[in-house]
Tab-separated table of C-alpha atoms in Angstrom:
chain	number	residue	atom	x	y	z
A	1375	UNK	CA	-58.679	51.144	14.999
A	1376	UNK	CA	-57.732	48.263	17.398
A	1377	UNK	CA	-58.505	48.004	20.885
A	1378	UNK	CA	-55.236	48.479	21.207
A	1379	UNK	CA	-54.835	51.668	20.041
A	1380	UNK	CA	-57.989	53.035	21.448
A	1381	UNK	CA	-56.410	52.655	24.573
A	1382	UNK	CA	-53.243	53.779	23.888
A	1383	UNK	CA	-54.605	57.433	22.625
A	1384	UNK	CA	-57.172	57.377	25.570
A	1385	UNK	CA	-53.862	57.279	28.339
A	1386	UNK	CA	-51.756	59.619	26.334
A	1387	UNK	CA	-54.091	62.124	25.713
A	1388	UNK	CA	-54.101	63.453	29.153
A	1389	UNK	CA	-50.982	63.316	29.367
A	1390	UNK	CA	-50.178	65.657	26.553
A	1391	UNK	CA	-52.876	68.001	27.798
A	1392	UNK	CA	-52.023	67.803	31.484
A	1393	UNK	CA	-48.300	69.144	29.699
A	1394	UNK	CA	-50.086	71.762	27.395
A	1395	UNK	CA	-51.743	72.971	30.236
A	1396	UNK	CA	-48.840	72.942	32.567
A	1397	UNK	CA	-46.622	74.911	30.257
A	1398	UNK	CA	-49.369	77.645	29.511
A	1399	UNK	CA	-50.155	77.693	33.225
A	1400	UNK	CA	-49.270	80.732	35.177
A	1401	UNK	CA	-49.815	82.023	38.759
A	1402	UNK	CA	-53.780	81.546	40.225
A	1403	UNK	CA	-55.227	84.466	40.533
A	1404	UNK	CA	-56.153	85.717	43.693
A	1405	UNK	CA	-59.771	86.682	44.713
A	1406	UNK	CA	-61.618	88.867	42.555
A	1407	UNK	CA	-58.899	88.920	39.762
A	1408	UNK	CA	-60.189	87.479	36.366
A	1409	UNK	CA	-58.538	84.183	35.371
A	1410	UNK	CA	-57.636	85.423	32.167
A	1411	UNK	CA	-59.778	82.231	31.125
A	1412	UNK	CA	-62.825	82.921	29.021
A	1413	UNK	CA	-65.553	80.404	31.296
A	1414	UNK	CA	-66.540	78.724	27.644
A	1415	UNK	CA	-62.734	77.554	27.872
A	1416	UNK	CA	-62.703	76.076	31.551
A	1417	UNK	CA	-65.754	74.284	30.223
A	1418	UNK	CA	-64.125	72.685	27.154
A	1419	UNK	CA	-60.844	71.507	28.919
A	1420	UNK	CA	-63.672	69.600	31.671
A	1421	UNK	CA	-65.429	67.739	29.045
A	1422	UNK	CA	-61.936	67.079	27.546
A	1423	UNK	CA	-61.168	65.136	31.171
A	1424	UNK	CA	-64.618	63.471	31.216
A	1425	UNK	CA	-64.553	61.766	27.378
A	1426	UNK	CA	-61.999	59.637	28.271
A	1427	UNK	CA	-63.805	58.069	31.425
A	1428	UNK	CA	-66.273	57.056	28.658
A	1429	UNK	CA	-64.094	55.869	26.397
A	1430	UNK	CA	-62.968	53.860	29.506
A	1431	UNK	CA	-67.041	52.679	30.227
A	1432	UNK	CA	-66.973	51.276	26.413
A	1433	UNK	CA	-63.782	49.548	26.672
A	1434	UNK	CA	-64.557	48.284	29.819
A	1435	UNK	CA	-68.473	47.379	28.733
A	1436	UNK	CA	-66.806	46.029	25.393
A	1437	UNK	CA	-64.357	43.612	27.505
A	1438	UNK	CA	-67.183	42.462	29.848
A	1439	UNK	CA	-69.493	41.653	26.935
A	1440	UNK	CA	-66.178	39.308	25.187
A	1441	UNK	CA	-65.681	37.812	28.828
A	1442	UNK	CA	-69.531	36.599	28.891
A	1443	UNK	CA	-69.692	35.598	25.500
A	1444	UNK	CA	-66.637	33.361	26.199
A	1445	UNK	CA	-67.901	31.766	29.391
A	1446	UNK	CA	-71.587	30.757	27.400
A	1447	UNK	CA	-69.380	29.502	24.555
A	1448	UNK	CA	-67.231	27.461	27.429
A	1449	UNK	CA	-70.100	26.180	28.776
A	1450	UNK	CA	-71.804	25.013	25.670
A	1451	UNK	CA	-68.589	23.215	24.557
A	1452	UNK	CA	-69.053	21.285	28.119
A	1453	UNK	CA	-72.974	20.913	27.898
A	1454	UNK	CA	-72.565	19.653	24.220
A	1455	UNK	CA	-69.438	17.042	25.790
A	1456	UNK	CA	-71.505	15.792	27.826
A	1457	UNK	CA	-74.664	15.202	26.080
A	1458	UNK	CA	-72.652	13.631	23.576
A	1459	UNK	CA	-71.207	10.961	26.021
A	1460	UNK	CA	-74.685	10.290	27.304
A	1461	UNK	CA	-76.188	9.893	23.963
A	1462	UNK	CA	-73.633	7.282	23.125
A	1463	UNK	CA	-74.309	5.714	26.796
A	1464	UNK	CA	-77.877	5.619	25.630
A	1465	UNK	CA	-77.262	4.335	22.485
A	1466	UNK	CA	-75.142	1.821	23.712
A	1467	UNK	CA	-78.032	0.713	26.587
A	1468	UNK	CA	-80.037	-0.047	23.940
A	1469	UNK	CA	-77.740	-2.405	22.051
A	1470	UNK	CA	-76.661	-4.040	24.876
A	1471	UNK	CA	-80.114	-4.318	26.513
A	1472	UNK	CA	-81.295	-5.941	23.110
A	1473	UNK	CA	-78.482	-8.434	23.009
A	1474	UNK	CA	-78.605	-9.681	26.505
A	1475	UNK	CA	-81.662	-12.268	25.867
A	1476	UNK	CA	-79.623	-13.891	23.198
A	1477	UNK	CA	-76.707	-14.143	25.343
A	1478	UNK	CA	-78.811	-15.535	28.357
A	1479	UNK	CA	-80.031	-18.071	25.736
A	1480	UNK	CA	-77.015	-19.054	24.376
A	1481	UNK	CA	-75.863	-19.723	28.523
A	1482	UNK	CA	-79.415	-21.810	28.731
A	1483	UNK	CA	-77.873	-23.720	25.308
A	1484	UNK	CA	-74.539	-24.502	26.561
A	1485	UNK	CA	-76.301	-25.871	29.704
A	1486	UNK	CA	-78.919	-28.087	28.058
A	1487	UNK	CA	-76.639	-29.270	24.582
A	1488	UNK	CA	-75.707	-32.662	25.023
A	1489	UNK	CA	-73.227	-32.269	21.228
A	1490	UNK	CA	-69.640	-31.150	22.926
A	1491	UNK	CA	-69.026	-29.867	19.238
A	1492	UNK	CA	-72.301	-27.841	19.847
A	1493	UNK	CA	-71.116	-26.753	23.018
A	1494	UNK	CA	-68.060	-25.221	21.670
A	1495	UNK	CA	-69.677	-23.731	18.554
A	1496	UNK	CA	-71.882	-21.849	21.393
A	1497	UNK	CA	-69.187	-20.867	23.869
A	1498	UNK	CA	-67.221	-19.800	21.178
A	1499	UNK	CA	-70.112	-17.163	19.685
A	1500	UNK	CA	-71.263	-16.627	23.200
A	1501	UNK	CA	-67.348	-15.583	24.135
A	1502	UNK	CA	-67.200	-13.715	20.862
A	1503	UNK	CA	-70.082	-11.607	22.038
A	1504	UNK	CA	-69.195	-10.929	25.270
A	1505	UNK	CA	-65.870	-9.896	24.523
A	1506	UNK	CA	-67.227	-7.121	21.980
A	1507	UNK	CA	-69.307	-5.234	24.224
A	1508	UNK	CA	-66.150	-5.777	26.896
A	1509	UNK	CA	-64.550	-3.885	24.034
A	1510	UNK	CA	-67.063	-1.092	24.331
A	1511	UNK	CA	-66.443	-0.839	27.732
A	1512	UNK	CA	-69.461	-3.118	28.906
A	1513	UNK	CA	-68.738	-5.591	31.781
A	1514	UNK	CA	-70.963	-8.256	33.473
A	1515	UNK	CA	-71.944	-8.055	36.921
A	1516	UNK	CA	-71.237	-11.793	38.727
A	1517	UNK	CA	-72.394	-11.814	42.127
A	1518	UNK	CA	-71.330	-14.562	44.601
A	1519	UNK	CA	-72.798	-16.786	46.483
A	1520	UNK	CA	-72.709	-15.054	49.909
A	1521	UNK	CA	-72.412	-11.290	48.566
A	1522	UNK	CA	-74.023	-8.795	50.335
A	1523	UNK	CA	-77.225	-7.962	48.396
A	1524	UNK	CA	-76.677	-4.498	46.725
A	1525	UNK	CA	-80.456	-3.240	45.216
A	1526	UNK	CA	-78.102	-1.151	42.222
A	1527	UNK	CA	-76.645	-3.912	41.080
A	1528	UNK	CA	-79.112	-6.908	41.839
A	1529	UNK	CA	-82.102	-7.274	41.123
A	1530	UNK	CA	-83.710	-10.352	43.555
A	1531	UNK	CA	-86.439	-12.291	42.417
A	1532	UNK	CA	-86.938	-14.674	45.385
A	1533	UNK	CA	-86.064	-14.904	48.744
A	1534	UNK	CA	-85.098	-18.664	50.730
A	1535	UNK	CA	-84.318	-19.301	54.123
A	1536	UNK	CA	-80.603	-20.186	54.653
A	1537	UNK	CA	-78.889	-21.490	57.880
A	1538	UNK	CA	-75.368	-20.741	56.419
A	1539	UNK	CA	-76.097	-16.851	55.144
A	1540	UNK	CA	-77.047	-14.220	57.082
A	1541	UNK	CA	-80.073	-11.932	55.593
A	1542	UNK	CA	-79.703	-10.034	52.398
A	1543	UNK	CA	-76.986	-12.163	50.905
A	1544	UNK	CA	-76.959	-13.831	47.469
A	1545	UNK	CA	-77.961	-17.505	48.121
A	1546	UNK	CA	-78.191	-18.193	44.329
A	1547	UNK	CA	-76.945	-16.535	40.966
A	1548	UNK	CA	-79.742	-16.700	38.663
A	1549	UNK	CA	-78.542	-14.462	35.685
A	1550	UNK	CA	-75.486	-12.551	35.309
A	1551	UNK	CA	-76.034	-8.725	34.477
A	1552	UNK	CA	-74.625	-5.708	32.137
A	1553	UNK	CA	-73.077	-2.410	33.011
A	1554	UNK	CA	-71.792	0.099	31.691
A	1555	UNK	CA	-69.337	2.359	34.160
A	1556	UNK	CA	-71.886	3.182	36.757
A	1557	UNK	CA	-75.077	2.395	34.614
A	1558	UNK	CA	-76.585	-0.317	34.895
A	1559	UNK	CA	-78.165	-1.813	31.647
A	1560	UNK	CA	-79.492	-5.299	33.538
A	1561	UNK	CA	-79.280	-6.259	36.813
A	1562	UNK	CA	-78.362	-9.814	37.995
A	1563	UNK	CA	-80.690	-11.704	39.128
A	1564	UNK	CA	-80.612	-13.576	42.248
A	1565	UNK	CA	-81.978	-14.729	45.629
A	1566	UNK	CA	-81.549	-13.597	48.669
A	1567	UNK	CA	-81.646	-15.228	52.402
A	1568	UNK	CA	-84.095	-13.806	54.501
């Protein structure tokens, strides 16, 4: 039998016996006149009113326990979501935080070649690069000179005196740096007026 169903007899069967009952029903009887019921038969037609309040409990305990079970299956699809996008966050730190050093040294390269057809060959793989992890969502922080220093997103490994900066602003762009959305994989590295 389906839920369904359950329910459906549990509603209609007081109905047909609150009918039965009405039909066969005649006048109270007054005090001290038998009821012409046998007590054994008063007793029977109460536990006939009280099964279907537990019929009720079940369904009702039955629909609760579906309704939990639901909301922990709802919140493992989310938990395993999100795990999932971190791991490939992770996964993708790594890469990217391997790769950087060749990319810085492919910058150092460009600046030091004296070949222009070397120059080009290195831009060209260096571009090539950069433009794949921009694929995958990874961008390069560029400070400015003048920026307001921002700890999250710079990392500063000296500080100079400057007349035109106020303090705690980039003075000098050192290395460029990696994120990905709001993590960041390297830093850039500057310095900073004091």
């Amino acid at each position: 039998d389906g839920l369904a169903s359950q329910l459906e007899r549990m509603f209609d069967a007081p109905d047909e016996s609150a009918a039965e009952s009405a039909e066969n029903e005649e006048s109270p009887p007054t005090e001290g006149e038998p009821s012409g019921e046998p007590e054994g038969e008063a007793e029977s037609d109460l536990s006939q009113v009280e099964e279907p309040s537990a019929e009720v409990e079940q369904v009702e305990e039955a629909v609760d326990a579906k309704l939990r079970a639901l909301a922990d299956f709802k919140n493992y699809q989310r938990r395993s979501a999100e795990n999932e996008i971190r791991a490939g966050a992770n996964g993708m730190a790594r890469v990217v935080r391997a790769i950087v050093p060749s990319i810085d040294q492919m910058g150092l390269a460009i600046e030091h070649a004296s070949d222009d057809a070397t120059v080009q060959g290195i831009e060209m793989a260096r571009n090539t690069l950069l433009q794949g992890l921009a694929d995958c969502g990874v961008e390069e922080i560029k400070p400015e000179v003048g920026d307001v220093f921002d700890p999250k997103w710079h990392e500063a490994l000296m500080r100079q005196d400057s007349e035109e900066f106020d303090a705690d602003h980039v003075v000098m762009v050192m290395q460029t740096g990696f994120s990905l959305g709001d993590i960041v994989l390297t830093p850039a590295k500057v310095a900073v007026s004091s």
